[in-house]
Amino acid sequence: MSLRLVIMGPQGSGKGTQAALLAERLGVVTISTGDIFRSHMAAGDELGTLAQSYTSRGELVPDEVTNAMVRQRLAEPDVAEGFILDGYPRNCTQVDELDDILASLGTRLDGVIELTADRGELLARMARRAAIEQREDDTEDAIARRLDIYAEQTAPLTASYAARGLLVTVEGTGEIAEVAERIATAVAGVRS
Ligand code: AMP
């Protein structure tokens, strides 16, 4: 059975790692908007240059750019078997856009997984990642800005998904394998 899922959670909640593990378990692709932007930035193309001017400050890339990119990606053949979207949608406009894209493909979301973790834990994890990955947007200011944007714009989206009966919330604190098991259990509920 193909599953179309969104994984949400603040930066540092382990969502990228968990999305990859879950995708492997389910045999579906992960689509990370942050990763797509980073590959364009690495290539130094037009989209990359534009995205960089926002991501380096921890700001969101404008919706029209992000939405067009996601629409194009979701139309690719490997997505037909299902997907896990990581990092999208991040605001109300993107929620509506995602519904619209999926409707135009004749399908819809099966579930939204929200990973939770407290701010202290998130800041500690991101400081560790900053030391390892040296990402341009892992400066102290940009990290704080991204957590604020998540709290203001992205966290409220969970309420609308909850109202639609799509939301499952999973505690993201703990060992990677332990969290992965919690997510797998939650997804089994979505599938049944
Ligand atoms: P992430 O790896 O998901 O934390 O994304 C890194 C950066 O890419 C974000 O801070 C944004 O600047 C940009 N980005 C990723 N996804 C989106 C999105 N859905 N909407 C707007 N900007 C995004």
XYZ file of N, CA and C and ligand atoms in Angstrom, residues 11 15 32-35 37-38 41 51 54-56 58-63 66 70 86-91 94 129 135 137 146, ligand 1:
119
model
N 13.322 22.203 13.628
C 14.691 21.852 13.264
C 15.374 21.289 14.512
N 13.930 15.048 12.471
C 12.940 14.715 11.447
C 13.573 14.222 10.150
N 12.700 16.217 0.674
C 13.046 17.254 1.647
C 13.272 18.557 0.889
N 12.412 19.541 1.144
C 12.574 20.816 0.431
C 13.914 21.469 0.794
N 14.331 21.319 2.063
C 15.632 21.881 2.469
C 16.760 21.252 1.655
N 16.704 19.910 1.463
C 17.746 19.224 0.682
C 17.721 19.675 -0.781
N 16.714 22.580 -1.938
C 17.329 23.919 -1.991
C 18.847 23.826 -1.862
N 19.310 22.973 -0.923
C 20.766 22.866 -0.733
C 21.444 22.323 -1.983
N 21.758 25.165 -4.292
C 22.786 26.115 -3.826
C 24.175 25.580 -4.153
N 17.471 31.030 -3.351
C 17.180 30.363 -2.077
C 18.201 30.763 -1.012
N 17.695 33.683 1.294
C 16.733 33.502 2.391
C 17.257 32.513 3.423
N 17.713 31.348 2.960
C 18.108 30.294 3.902
C 19.264 30.746 4.797
N 20.172 31.549 4.267
C 21.331 31.960 5.074
C 20.902 32.792 6.279
N 17.930 32.180 7.751
C 16.948 31.378 8.478
C 15.523 31.713 8.084
N 15.364 32.536 7.018
C 14.009 32.913 6.559
C 13.487 31.875 5.580
N 12.157 31.852 5.406
C 11.570 30.947 4.425
C 11.757 31.505 3.019
N 11.992 30.604 2.076
C 12.034 30.981 0.659
C 10.587 31.322 0.259
N 10.357 32.334 -0.603
C 8.980 32.720 -0.940
C 8.127 31.539 -1.440
N 6.851 31.582 -1.054
C 5.941 30.476 -1.361
C 5.883 30.138 -2.851
N 8.848 28.001 -3.748
C 8.834 26.688 -3.093
C 7.690 25.826 -3.634
N 7.892 22.116 -5.444
C 7.250 20.917 -4.891
C 6.269 20.320 -5.908
N 9.294 16.140 3.844
C 10.019 16.645 5.023
C 10.342 18.127 4.786
N 9.773 18.999 5.607
C 10.074 20.430 5.468
C 9.035 21.191 4.662
N 7.981 20.525 4.277
C 6.898 21.138 3.501
C 5.623 20.397 3.847
N 4.507 21.036 4.110
C 4.290 22.488 4.123
C 4.771 23.135 5.428
N 5.062 24.416 5.337
C 5.565 25.150 6.494
C 4.667 26.322 6.868
N 3.664 26.634 6.088
C 2.703 27.696 6.443
C 1.346 27.353 5.805
N 1.052 26.963 2.021
C 1.646 25.716 1.522
C 0.742 24.510 1.818
N 25.028 19.615 15.618
C 25.011 19.469 14.159
C 25.827 20.590 13.497
N 26.873 23.976 8.384
C 25.880 24.574 7.483
C 25.833 26.072 7.699
N 23.411 28.043 7.535
C 22.264 28.524 8.298
C 22.211 27.936 9.704
N 14.872 30.250 12.955
C 14.139 29.106 12.400
C 13.211 28.477 13.432
P 15.393 22.598 6.379
O 16.560 21.747 5.980
O 14.067 21.904 6.195
O 15.559 23.166 7.754
O 15.355 23.839 5.360
C 16.441 24.728 5.272
C 15.963 26.062 4.745
O 15.391 25.888 3.424
C 14.854 26.724 5.555
O 15.352 27.457 6.653
C 14.227 27.636 4.499
O 15.033 28.776 4.246
C 14.293 26.765 3.244
N 13.055 25.955 3.126
C 12.947 24.607 3.247
N 11.674 24.213 3.110
C 10.946 25.330 2.890
C 9.561 25.594 2.707
N 8.653 24.606 2.735
N 9.184 26.884 2.495
C 10.082 27.887 2.457
N 11.387 27.720 2.679
C 11.837 26.458 2.889
